[in-house]
PDB file of N, CA and C in Angstrom:
ATOM      1  N   MET A   1       0.846  -1.062   0.040  1.00 79.00           N
ATOM      2  CA  MET A   1      -0.058  -0.001  -0.169  1.00 79.00           C
ATOM      3  C   MET A   1       0.948   1.175  -0.126  1.00 79.00           C
ATOM      4  N   CYS A   2       1.540   1.251   0.791  1.00 87.00           N
ATOM      5  CA  CYS A   2       2.690   2.450   0.902  1.00 87.00           C
ATOM      6  C   CYS A   2       3.431   2.528  -0.453  1.00 87.00           C
ATOM      7  N   ARG A   3       4.010   1.509  -1.070  1.00 90.00           N
ATOM      8  CA  ARG A   3       4.696   1.682  -2.446  1.00 90.00           C
ATOM      9  C   ARG A   3       3.651   1.980  -3.570  1.00 90.00           C
ATOM     10  N   ASP A   4       2.435   1.640  -3.322  1.00 92.00           N
ATOM     11  CA  ASP A   4       1.394   1.938  -4.409  1.00 92.00           C
ATOM     12  C   ASP A   4       1.370   3.701  -4.359  1.00 92.00           C
ATOM     13  N   PHE A   5       1.128   4.243  -3.014  1.00 93.00           N
ATOM     14  CA  PHE A   5       1.082   5.518  -2.891  1.00 93.00           C
ATOM     15  C   PHE A   5       2.178   6.349  -3.360  1.00 93.00           C
ATOM     16  N   LEU A   6       3.528   5.709  -2.912  1.00 92.00           N
ATOM     17  CA  LEU A   6       4.676   6.457  -3.265  1.00 92.00           C
ATOM     18  C   LEU A   6       4.957   6.413  -4.886  1.00 92.00           C
ATOM     19  N   GLN A   7       4.331   5.265  -5.374  1.00 93.00           N
ATOM     20  CA  GLN A   7       4.510   5.160  -6.793  1.00 93.00           C
ATOM     21  C   GLN A   7       3.776   6.187  -7.305  1.00 93.00           C
ATOM     22  N   VAL A   8       2.347   6.508  -7.062  1.00 94.00           N
ATOM     23  CA  VAL A   8       1.534   7.628  -7.704  1.00 94.00           C
ATOM     24  C   VAL A   8       1.953   9.053  -7.322  1.00 94.00           C
ATOM     25  N   GLU A   9       2.608   9.141  -6.474  1.00 93.00           N
ATOM     26  CA  GLU A   9       3.131  10.479  -6.137  1.00 93.00           C
ATOM     27  C   GLU A   9       4.442  10.887  -6.993  1.00 93.00           C
ATOM     28  N   TRP A  10       5.194   9.648  -7.069  1.00 94.00           N
ATOM     29  CA  TRP A  10       6.117   9.964  -7.550  1.00 94.00           C
ATOM     30  C   TRP A  10       5.915  10.310  -9.406  1.00 94.00           C
ATOM     31  N   ASN A  11       4.971   9.734  -9.652  1.00 94.00           N
ATOM     32  CA  ASN A  11       4.598   9.526 -11.288  1.00 94.00           C
ATOM     33  C   ASN A  11       4.130  11.025 -11.056  1.00 94.00           C
ATOM     34  N   GLU A  12       3.191  11.339 -10.617  1.00 93.00           N
ATOM     35  CA  GLU A  12       2.320  12.721 -10.592  1.00 93.00           C
ATOM     36  C   GLU A  12       3.623  13.894 -10.307  1.00 93.00           C
ATOM     37  N   LYS A  13       4.398  13.744  -9.320  1.00 94.00           N
ATOM     38  CA  LYS A  13       5.237  14.932  -9.119  1.00 94.00           C
ATOM     39  C   LYS A  13       6.579  14.990  -9.405  1.00 94.00           C
ATOM     40  N   LYS A  14       7.103  13.838  -9.739  1.00 91.00           N
ATOM     41  CA  LYS A  14       8.893  13.856 -10.002  1.00 91.00           C
ATOM     42  C   LYS A  14       9.268  13.264 -11.318  1.00 91.00           C
ATOM     43  N   ALA A  15       8.142  12.441 -11.736  1.00 91.00           N
ATOM     44  CA  ALA A  15       8.408  11.682 -12.875  1.00 91.00           C
ATOM     45  C   ALA A  15       9.251  12.617 -14.174  1.00 91.00           C
ATOM     46  N   GLY A  16       8.300  13.959 -14.348  1.00 90.00           N
ATOM     47  CA  GLY A  16       8.800  14.652 -15.523  1.00 90.00           C
ATOM     48  C   GLY A  16      10.032  15.392 -15.515  1.00 90.00           C
ATOM     49  N   THR A  17      10.445  15.551 -14.025  1.00 92.00           N
ATOM     50  CA  THR A  17      11.879  16.062 -13.727  1.00 92.00           C
ATOM     51  C   THR A  17      12.899  15.220 -13.397  1.00 92.00           C
ATOM     52  N   GLU A  18      12.459  14.128 -12.744  1.00 92.00           N
ATOM     53  CA  GLU A  18      13.738  13.364 -12.105  1.00 92.00           C
ATOM     54  C   GLU A  18      13.583  11.789 -12.816  1.00 92.00           C
ATOM     55  N   GLY A  19      12.928  11.742 -13.738  1.00 91.00           N
ATOM     56  CA  GLY A  19      12.734  10.461 -14.474  1.00 91.00           C
ATOM     57  C   GLY A  19      11.881   9.179 -13.716  1.00 91.00           C
ATOM     58  N   HIS A  20      11.480   8.208 -14.428  1.00 89.00           N
ATOM     59  CA  HIS A  20      10.957   6.973 -13.967  1.00 89.00           C
ATOM     60  C   HIS A  20      11.597   6.268 -12.712  1.00 89.00           C
ATOM     61  N   ARG A  21      10.767   5.957 -11.789  1.00 90.00           N
ATOM     62  CA  ARG A  21      11.392   5.266 -10.624  1.00 90.00           C
ATOM     63  C   ARG A  21      10.018   4.257 -10.596  1.00 90.00           C
ATOM     64  N   LYS A  22      10.822   3.084  -9.883  1.00 92.00           N
ATOM     65  CA  LYS A  22       9.643   1.974  -9.699  1.00 92.00           C
ATOM     66  C   LYS A  22       9.969   1.725  -7.961  1.00 92.00           C
ATOM     67  N   PHE A  23       8.854   1.775  -7.380  1.00 91.00           N
ATOM     68  CA  PHE A  23       8.835   1.229  -5.963  1.00 91.00           C
ATOM     69  C   PHE A  23       8.444   0.141  -5.651  1.00 91.00           C
ATOM     70  N   THR A  24       9.325  -0.992  -5.849  1.00 91.00           N
ATOM     71  CA  THR A  24       8.902  -2.576  -5.700  1.00 91.00           C
ATOM     72  C   THR A  24       9.857  -2.994  -4.450  1.00 91.00           C
ATOM     73  N   LYS A  25       9.335  -4.178  -4.017  1.00 89.00           N
ATOM     74  CA  LYS A  25       9.930  -5.097  -2.900  1.00 89.00           C
ATOM     75  C   LYS A  25      11.360  -5.046  -3.246  1.00 89.00           C
ATOM     76  N   LYS A  26      11.997  -5.041  -4.058  1.00 90.00           N
ATOM     77  CA  LYS A  26      13.333  -5.265  -4.504  1.00 90.00           C
ATOM     78  C   LYS A  26      14.017  -3.671  -4.419  1.00 90.00           C
ATOM     79  N   THR A  27      13.582  -2.735  -4.735  1.00 89.00           N
ATOM     80  CA  THR A  27      13.811  -1.376  -4.518  1.00 89.00           C
ATOM     81  C   THR A  27      13.535  -0.789  -3.206  1.00 89.00           C
ATOM     82  N   MET A  28      12.434  -0.990  -2.577  1.00 85.00           N
ATOM     83  CA  MET A  28      12.257  -0.620  -1.431  1.00 85.00           C
ATOM     84  C   MET A  28      11.800  -1.597  -0.177  1.00 85.00           C
ATOM     85  N   ALA A  29      12.598  -1.974   0.398  1.00 82.00           N
ATOM     86  CA  ALA A  29      12.215  -3.225   1.276  1.00 82.00           C
ATOM     87  C   ALA A  29      11.263  -2.830   2.536  1.00 82.00           C
ATOM     88  N   CYS A  30      10.765  -3.847   3.104  1.00 81.00           N
ATOM     89  CA  CYS A  30       9.744  -3.326   3.767  1.00 81.00           C
ATOM     90  C   CYS A  30       9.846  -3.798   5.266  1.00 81.00           C
ATOM     91  N   HIS A  31       9.484  -3.444   6.379  1.00 81.00           N
ATOM     92  CA  HIS A  31       9.918  -3.770   7.679  1.00 81.00           C
ATOM     93  C   HIS A  31       8.821  -3.404   8.421  1.00 81.00           C
ATOM     94  N   GLN A  32       8.162  -4.445   9.391  1.00 82.00           N
ATOM     95  CA  GLN A  32       7.263  -3.849  10.307  1.00 82.00           C
ATOM     96  C   GLN A  32       7.793  -4.135  11.848  1.00 82.00           C
ATOM     97  N   PRO A  33       8.290  -2.928  12.273  1.00 84.00           N
ATOM     98  CA  PRO A  33       8.927  -3.288  13.759  1.00 84.00           C
ATOM     99  C   PRO A  33       7.880  -3.677  14.904  1.00 84.00           C
ATOM    100  N   ARG A  34       8.100  -4.344  15.820  1.00 85.00           N
ATOM    101  CA  ARG A  34       7.267  -4.938  17.005  1.00 85.00           C
ATOM    102  C   ARG A  34       7.302  -3.649  17.690  1.00 85.00           C
ATOM    103  N   CYS A  35       5.734  -3.188  18.018  1.00 87.00           N
ATOM    104  CA  CYS A  35       5.980  -1.727  18.743  1.00 87.00           C
ATOM    105  C   CYS A  35       4.340  -2.268  19.877  1.00 87.00           C
ATOM    106  N   PRO A  36       4.291  -1.551  20.675  1.00 90.00           N
ATOM    107  CA  PRO A  36       2.980  -1.792  21.667  1.00 90.00           C
ATOM    108  C   PRO A  36       1.746  -1.649  20.655  1.00 90.00           C
ATOM    109  N   GLN A  37       0.888  -2.573  20.932  1.00 91.00           N
ATOM    110  CA  GLN A  37      -0.395  -2.629  20.105  1.00 91.00           C
ATOM    111  C   GLN A  37      -1.555  -2.299  21.012  1.00 91.00           C
ATOM    112  N   GLN A  38      -2.584  -1.734  20.441  1.00 92.00           N
ATOM    113  CA  GLN A  38      -3.670  -1.542  21.196  1.00 92.00           C
ATOM    114  C   GLN A  38      -4.505  -2.853  21.154  1.00 92.00           C
ATOM    115  N   PRO A  39      -5.381  -3.347  22.426  1.00 92.00           N
ATOM    116  CA  PRO A  39      -5.739  -4.405  22.782  1.00 92.00           C
ATOM    117  C   PRO A  39      -7.515  -4.444  22.363  1.00 92.00           C
ATOM    118  N   ASN A  40      -7.858  -3.624  21.734  1.00 92.00           N
ATOM    119  CA  ASN A  40      -9.177  -3.647  21.207  1.00 92.00           C
ATOM    120  C   ASN A  40      -9.098  -2.342  19.827  1.00 92.00           C
ATOM    121  N   GLY A  41     -10.340  -2.247  19.745  1.00 92.00           N
ATOM    122  CA  GLY A  41     -10.594  -1.275  18.542  1.00 92.00           C
ATOM    123  C   GLY A  41     -10.935   0.215  18.630  1.00 92.00           C
ATOM    124  N   VAL A  42     -10.771   0.405  20.030  1.00 91.00           N
ATOM    125  CA  VAL A  42     -10.903   1.901  20.112  1.00 91.00           C
ATOM    126  C   VAL A  42      -9.986   2.858  20.528  1.00 91.00           C
ATOM    127  N   ASP A  43      -8.773   2.046  20.987  1.00 91.00           N
ATOM    128  CA  ASP A  43      -7.716   2.973  21.371  1.00 91.00           C
ATOM    129  C   ASP A  43      -6.625   3.693  20.415  1.00 91.00           C
ATOM    130  N   CYS A  44      -6.964   3.781  19.031  1.00 92.00           N
ATOM    131  CA  CYS A  44      -5.961   3.888  17.968  1.00 92.00           C
ATOM    132  C   CYS A  44      -5.325   5.243  18.390  1.00 92.00           C
ATOM    133  N   GLY A  45      -6.451   6.342  18.321  1.00 93.00           N
ATOM    134  CA  GLY A  45      -5.948   7.482  18.643  1.00 93.00           C
ATOM    135  C   GLY A  45      -4.792   7.770  19.888  1.00 93.00           C
ATOM    136  N   ILE A  46      -5.407   7.032  21.195  1.00 94.00           N
ATOM    137  CA  ILE A  46      -4.654   7.172  21.994  1.00 94.00           C
ATOM    138  C   ILE A  46      -3.125   6.392  21.978  1.00 94.00           C
ATOM    139  N   TYR A  47      -3.013   5.450  21.454  1.00 93.00           N
ATOM    140  CA  TYR A  47      -1.775   4.739  21.069  1.00 93.00           C
ATOM    141  C   TYR A  47      -0.950   5.713  19.744  1.00 93.00           C
ATOM    142  N   LEU A  48      -1.792   6.205  18.922  1.00 94.00           N
ATOM    143  CA  LEU A  48      -0.911   7.064  18.244  1.00 94.00           C
ATOM    144  C   LEU A  48      -0.242   8.312  19.034  1.00 94.00           C
ATOM    145  N   LEU A  49      -0.737   8.807  19.662  1.00 94.00           N
ATOM    146  CA  LEU A  49      -0.449  10.040  20.731  1.00 94.00           C
ATOM    147  C   LEU A  49       0.694   9.417  21.400  1.00 94.00           C
ATOM    148  N   LYS A  50       0.588   8.240  21.999  1.00 93.00           N
ATOM    149  CA  LYS A  50       1.781   7.595  22.612  1.00 93.00           C
ATOM    150  C   LYS A  50       3.102   7.454  21.826  1.00 93.00           C
ATOM    151  N   TYR A  51       2.863   6.974  20.574  1.00 92.00           N
ATOM    152  CA  TYR A  51       3.837   6.706  19.672  1.00 92.00           C
ATOM    153  C   TYR A  51       4.670   8.134  19.485  1.00 92.00           C
ATOM    154  N   VAL A  52       3.731   9.262  19.063  1.00 94.00           N
ATOM    155  CA  VAL A  52       4.440  10.330  18.511  1.00 94.00           C
ATOM    156  C   VAL A  52       5.118  10.835  20.081  1.00 94.00           C
ATOM    157  N   GLU A  53       4.646  10.664  21.000  1.00 93.00           N
ATOM    158  CA  GLU A  53       5.432  11.111  22.613  1.00 93.00           C
ATOM    159  C   GLU A  53       6.499  10.418  22.509  1.00 93.00           C
ATOM    160  N   SER A  54       6.439   9.082  22.336  1.00 91.00           N
ATOM    161  CA  SER A  54       7.712   8.178  22.488  1.00 91.00           C
ATOM    162  C   SER A  54       8.666   8.330  21.697  1.00 91.00           C
ATOM    163  N   PHE A  55       8.111   8.819  20.617  1.00 90.00           N
ATOM    164  CA  PHE A  55       9.374   9.130  19.372  1.00 90.00           C
ATOM    165  C   PHE A  55      10.057  10.426  19.719  1.00 90.00           C
ATOM    166  N   PHE A  56       9.623  11.250  20.417  1.00 93.00           N
ATOM    167  CA  PHE A  56      10.325  12.308  20.802  1.00 93.00           C
ATOM    168  C   PHE A  56      10.888  12.461  22.156  1.00 93.00           C
ATOM    169  N   MET A  57      10.099  11.645  23.098  1.00 91.00           N
ATOM    170  CA  MET A  57      10.985  11.414  24.457  1.00 91.00           C
ATOM    171  C   MET A  57      11.971  10.272  24.247  1.00 91.00           C
ATOM    172  N   LYS A  58      12.067   9.349  23.592  1.00 87.00           N
ATOM    173  CA  LYS A  58      12.949   8.045  23.391  1.00 87.00           C
ATOM    174  C   LYS A  58      13.237   8.052  22.014  1.00 87.00           C
ATOM    175  N   PRO A  59      13.825   8.741  21.425  1.00 87.00           N
ATOM    176  CA  PRO A  59      14.179   8.831  19.827  1.00 87.00           C
ATOM    177  C   PRO A  59      15.004   7.567  19.814  1.00 87.00           C
ATOM    178  N   LEU A  60      14.855   6.976  18.534  1.00 85.00           N
ATOM    179  CA  LEU A  60      15.712   5.842  17.958  1.00 85.00           C
ATOM    180  C   LEU A  60      17.022   6.146  17.584  1.00 85.00           C
ATOM    181  N   THR A  61      17.756   5.331  18.190  1.00 86.00           N
ATOM    182  CA  THR A  61      19.446   5.595  18.146  1.00 86.00           C
ATOM    183  C   THR A  61      20.056   4.442  17.537  1.00 86.00           C
ATOM    184  N   ASP A  62      19.325   3.567  17.017  1.00 84.00           N
ATOM    185  CA  ASP A  62      19.693   2.345  16.173  1.00 84.00           C
ATOM    186  C   ASP A  62      18.803   1.837  15.211  1.00 84.00           C
ATOM    187  N   PHE A  63      19.065   2.151  14.040  1.00 81.00           N
ATOM    188  CA  PHE A  63      18.209   1.949  13.087  1.00 81.00           C
ATOM    189  C   PHE A  63      18.557   0.880  12.115  1.00 81.00           C
ATOM    190  N   THR A  64      19.275  -0.108  12.454  1.00 83.00           N
ATOM    191  CA  THR A  64      19.532  -1.446  11.896  1.00 83.00           C
ATOM    192  C   THR A  64      18.298  -2.328  12.176  1.00 83.00           C
ATOM    193  N   LEU A  65      18.269  -3.118  10.886  1.00 81.00           N
ATOM    194  CA  LEU A  65      17.066  -4.110  11.227  1.00 81.00           C
ATOM    195  C   LEU A  65      17.639  -5.454  11.750  1.00 81.00           C
ATOM    196  N   PRO A  66      16.642  -6.148  12.417  1.00 81.00           N
ATOM    197  CA  PRO A  66      15.171  -5.499  12.743  1.00 81.00           C
ATOM    198  C   PRO A  66      15.499  -4.666  14.150  1.00 81.00           C
ATOM    199  N   THR A  67      14.284  -3.658  13.800  1.00 81.00           N
ATOM    200  CA  THR A  67      14.485  -2.548  15.161  1.00 81.00           C
ATOM    201  C   THR A  67      14.008  -3.270  16.332  1.00 81.00           C
ATOM    202  N   LYS A  68      14.809  -3.060  17.360  1.00 76.00           N
ATOM    203  CA  LYS A  68      14.620  -3.909  18.641  1.00 76.00           C
ATOM    204  C   LYS A  68      14.030  -3.218  19.542  1.00 76.00           C
ATOM    205  N   CYS A  69      14.015  -1.807  19.863  1.00 76.00           N
ATOM    206  CA  CYS A  69      13.584  -0.913  21.266  1.00 76.00           C
ATOM    207  C   CYS A  69      12.017  -0.816  21.137  1.00 76.00           C
ATOM    208  N   LEU A  70      11.451  -0.745  20.100  1.00 85.00           N
ATOM    209  CA  LEU A  70      10.081   0.054  19.843  1.00 85.00           C
ATOM    210  C   LEU A  70       8.890  -0.760  20.821  1.00 85.00           C
ATOM    211  N   ASP A  71       9.211  -1.997  20.854  1.00 81.00           N
ATOM    212  CA  ASP A  71       8.097  -2.807  21.816  1.00 81.00           C
ATOM    213  C   ASP A  71       8.418  -2.498  23.160  1.00 81.00           C
ATOM    214  N   GLU A  72       9.177  -1.683  23.528  1.00 83.00           N
ATOM    215  CA  GLU A  72       9.510  -1.191  25.008  1.00 83.00           C
ATOM    216  C   GLU A  72       9.370   0.224  25.251  1.00 83.00           C
ATOM    217  N   TRP A  73       8.594   0.960  24.210  1.00 86.00           N
ATOM    218  CA  TRP A  73       8.471   2.401  24.173  1.00 86.00           C
ATOM    219  C   TRP A  73       7.472   2.725  25.521  1.00 86.00           C
ATOM    220  N   PHE A  74       6.319   1.698  25.373  1.00 90.00           N
ATOM    221  CA  PHE A  74       5.261   2.269  26.460  1.00 90.00           C
ATOM    222  C   PHE A  74       4.495   0.874  26.528  1.00 90.00           C
ATOM    223  N   ASP A  75       3.947   0.732  27.756  1.00 90.00           N
ATOM    224  CA  ASP A  75       2.908  -0.403  27.879  1.00 90.00           C
ATOM    225  C   ASP A  75       1.407   0.291  28.200  1.00 90.00           C
ATOM    226  N   HIS A  76       0.664  -0.906  28.216  1.00 90.00           N
ATOM    227  CA  HIS A  76      -0.700  -0.501  27.925  1.00 90.00           C
ATOM    228  C   HIS A  76      -1.259   0.385  29.073  1.00 90.00           C
ATOM    229  N   SER A  77      -0.609   0.268  30.181  1.00 93.00           N
ATOM    230  CA  SER A  77      -1.159   1.132  31.446  1.00 93.00           C
ATOM    231  C   SER A  77      -0.901   2.571  31.301  1.00 93.00           C
ATOM    232  N   GLU A  78       0.227   2.979  30.117  1.00 93.00           N
ATOM    233  CA  GLU A  78       0.630   4.373  29.885  1.00 93.00           C
ATOM    234  C   GLU A  78      -0.278   4.793  28.855  1.00 93.00           C
ATOM    235  N   ALA A  79      -0.731   3.977  27.945  1.00 91.00           N
ATOM    236  CA  ALA A  79      -1.786   4.172  27.075  1.00 91.00           C
ATOM    237  C   ALA A  79      -3.129   4.676  27.896  1.00 91.00           C
ATOM    238  N   VAL A  80      -3.615   3.967  29.039  1.00 91.00           N
ATOM    239  CA  VAL A  80      -4.773   4.254  29.760  1.00 91.00           C
ATOM    240  C   VAL A  80      -4.560   5.486  30.496  1.00 91.00           C
ATOM    241  N   ALA A  81      -3.415   5.718  30.971  1.00 94.00           N
ATOM    242  CA  ALA A  81      -3.093   6.823  31.728  1.00 94.00           C
ATOM    243  C   ALA A  81      -3.392   8.167  30.936  1.00 94.00           C
ATOM    244  N   LYS A  82      -2.793   7.882  29.593  1.00 94.00           N
ATOM    245  CA  LYS A  82      -2.697   9.030  28.528  1.00 94.00           C
ATOM    246  C   LYS A  82      -4.072   9.553  28.291  1.00 94.00           C
ATOM    247  N   ARG A  83      -5.278   8.609  28.108  1.00 92.00           N
ATOM    248  CA  ARG A  83      -6.564   8.826  28.320  1.00 92.00           C
ATOM    249  C   ARG A  83      -7.001   9.856  29.323  1.00 92.00           C
ATOM    250  N   SER A  84      -6.829   9.524  30.497  1.00 94.00           N
ATOM    251  CA  SER A  84      -7.131  10.199  31.570  1.00 94.00           C
ATOM    252  C   SER A  84      -6.467  11.562  32.065  1.00 94.00           C
ATOM    253  N   GLU A  85      -5.229  11.681  31.157  1.00 95.00           N
ATOM    254  CA  GLU A  85      -4.568  12.807  31.253  1.00 95.00           C
ATOM    255  C   GLU A  85      -5.232  13.976  30.373  1.00 95.00           C
ATOM    256  N   LEU A  86      -5.585  13.324  29.237  1.00 94.00           N
ATOM    257  CA  LEU A  86      -6.317  14.060  28.145  1.00 94.00           C
ATOM    258  C   LEU A  86      -7.788  14.606  28.551  1.00 94.00           C
ATOM    259  N   ARG A  87      -8.292  13.772  29.216  1.00 95.00           N
ATOM    260  CA  ARG A  87      -9.718  14.136  29.611  1.00 95.00           C
ATOM    261  C   ARG A  87      -9.602  15.372  30.768  1.00 95.00           C
ATOM    262  N   MET A  88      -8.356  15.326  31.752  1.00 96.00           N
ATOM    263  CA  MET A  88      -8.160  16.226  32.704  1.00 96.00           C
ATOM    264  C   MET A  88      -8.028  17.583  32.007  1.00 96.00           C
ATOM    265  N   LEU A  89      -6.936  17.466  30.864  1.00 97.00           N
ATOM    266  CA  LEU A  89      -6.708  18.608  29.690  1.00 97.00           C
ATOM    267  C   LEU A  89      -8.059  19.272  29.352  1.00 97.00           C
ATOM    268  N   VAL A  90      -8.678  18.640  28.715  1.00 97.00           N
ATOM    269  CA  VAL A  90      -9.932  18.916  28.111  1.00 97.00           C
ATOM    270  C   VAL A  90     -10.786  19.615  29.090  1.00 97.00           C
ATOM    271  N   LEU A  91     -10.993  19.092  30.588  1.00 97.00           N
ATOM    272  CA  LEU A  91     -11.741  19.608  31.473  1.00 97.00           C
ATOM    273  C   LEU A  91     -11.193  21.098  31.953  1.00 97.00           C
ATOM    274  N   LEU A  92      -9.725  20.958  32.217  1.00 96.00           N
ATOM    275  CA  LEU A  92      -9.327  22.219  32.202  1.00 96.00           C
ATOM    276  C   LEU A  92      -9.364  23.254  31.238  1.00 96.00           C
ATOM    277  N   LEU A  93      -9.320  22.956  30.156  1.00 96.00           N
ATOM    278  CA  LEU A  93      -9.467  24.079  28.916  1.00 96.00           C
ATOM    279  C   LEU A  93     -10.956  24.665  29.044  1.00 96.00           C
ATOM    280  N   LYS A  94     -11.557  23.710  29.223  1.00 95.00           N
ATOM    281  CA  LYS A  94     -13.236  23.846  29.048  1.00 95.00           C
ATOM    282  C   LYS A  94     -13.379  25.218  30.467  1.00 95.00           C
ATOM    283  N   ALA A  95     -12.917  24.823  31.483  1.00 94.00           N
ATOM    284  CA  ALA A  95     -13.033  25.628  32.639  1.00 94.00           C
ATOM    285  C   ALA A  95     -12.478  26.951  32.396  1.00 94.00           C
ATOM    286  N   LYS A  96     -11.418  27.059  31.814  1.00 93.00           N
ATOM    287  CA  LYS A  96     -10.768  28.253  31.406  1.00 93.00           C
ATOM    288  C   LYS A  96     -11.531  29.277  30.541  1.00 93.00           C
ATOM    289  N   LEU A  97     -11.971  28.457  29.519  1.00 93.00           N
ATOM    290  CA  LEU A  97     -12.907  28.991  28.551  1.00 93.00           C
ATOM    291  C   LEU A  97     -14.217  29.928  28.981  1.00 93.00           C
ATOM    292  N   LYS A  98     -14.561  28.759  30.105  1.00 91.00           N
ATOM    293  CA  LYS A  98     -16.076  29.453  30.462  1.00 91.00           C
ATOM    294  C   LYS A  98     -15.750  30.463  31.366  1.00 91.00           C
ATOM    295  N   MET A  99     -14.513  30.677  32.125  1.00 90.00           N
ATOM    296  CA  MET A  99     -14.271  31.880  32.760  1.00 90.00           C
ATOM    297  C   MET A  99     -13.876  32.979  32.115  1.00 90.00           C
ATOM    298  N   ARG A 100     -13.636  32.819  30.851  1.00 88.00           N
ATOM    299  CA  ARG A 100     -13.503  34.008  29.846  1.00 88.00           C
ATOM    300  C   ARG A 100     -14.471  34.631  29.327  1.00 88.00           C
ATOM    301  N   GLN A 101     -15.448  33.731  28.984  1.00 83.00           N
ATOM    302  CA  GLN A 101     -16.781  34.267  28.423  1.00 83.00           C
ATOM    303  C   GLN A 101     -17.638  34.968  29.353  1.00 83.00           C
ATOM    304  N   PRO A 102     -18.203  36.238  29.016  1.00 74.00           N
ATOM    305  CA  PRO A 102     -19.146  36.940  29.731  1.00 74.00           C
ATOM    306  C   PRO A 102     -20.419  35.943  29.997  1.00 74.00           C
ATOM    307  N   ASP A 103     -21.003  36.135  31.151  1.00 68.00           N
ATOM    308  CA  ASP A 103     -22.262  35.425  31.531  1.00 68.00           C
ATOM    309  C   ASP A 103     -23.335  35.860  30.401  1.00 68.00           C
ATOM    310  N   LYS A 104     -23.950  35.210  29.896  1.00 63.00           N
ATOM    311  CA  LYS A 104     -24.946  35.446  28.591  1.00 63.00           C
ATOM    312  C   LYS A 104     -26.413  35.878  29.392  1.00 63.00           C
ATOM    313  N   ASP A 105     -26.594  35.285  30.804  1.00 58.00           N
ATOM    314  CA  ASP A 105     -27.656  35.603  31.296  1.00 58.00           C
ATOM    315  C   ASP A 105     -27.713  37.085  31.944  1.00 58.00           C
ATOM    316  N   LYS A 106     -26.715  37.593  32.190  1.00 54.00           N
ATOM    317  CA  LYS A 106     -26.998  38.808  32.599  1.00 54.00           C
ATOM    318  C   LYS A 106     -27.405  40.133  31.606  1.00 54.00           C
TER     319      LYS A 106
END
């Protein structure tokens, strides 16, 4: 799927100026690193946020394959805690916004 996307993008944006290029298994190897997986069908957004956070807090230092450290980026309990953290942030922002707005009943 990624190769197909890259092929279309290349054909549309680069082929005219940089020539033809094929995105095949031979020219672009695929690797699926082991990383924390959501245990259900609803935590994808939370896990995405944890991946991004972990990427910046614990950046990769070794890019040799197979990638070894990603499965230890975080565990499920940290993802659960992230949901609570986001809930508290939303409630705090809501309270701050309510304090700024003039009372409409007066």
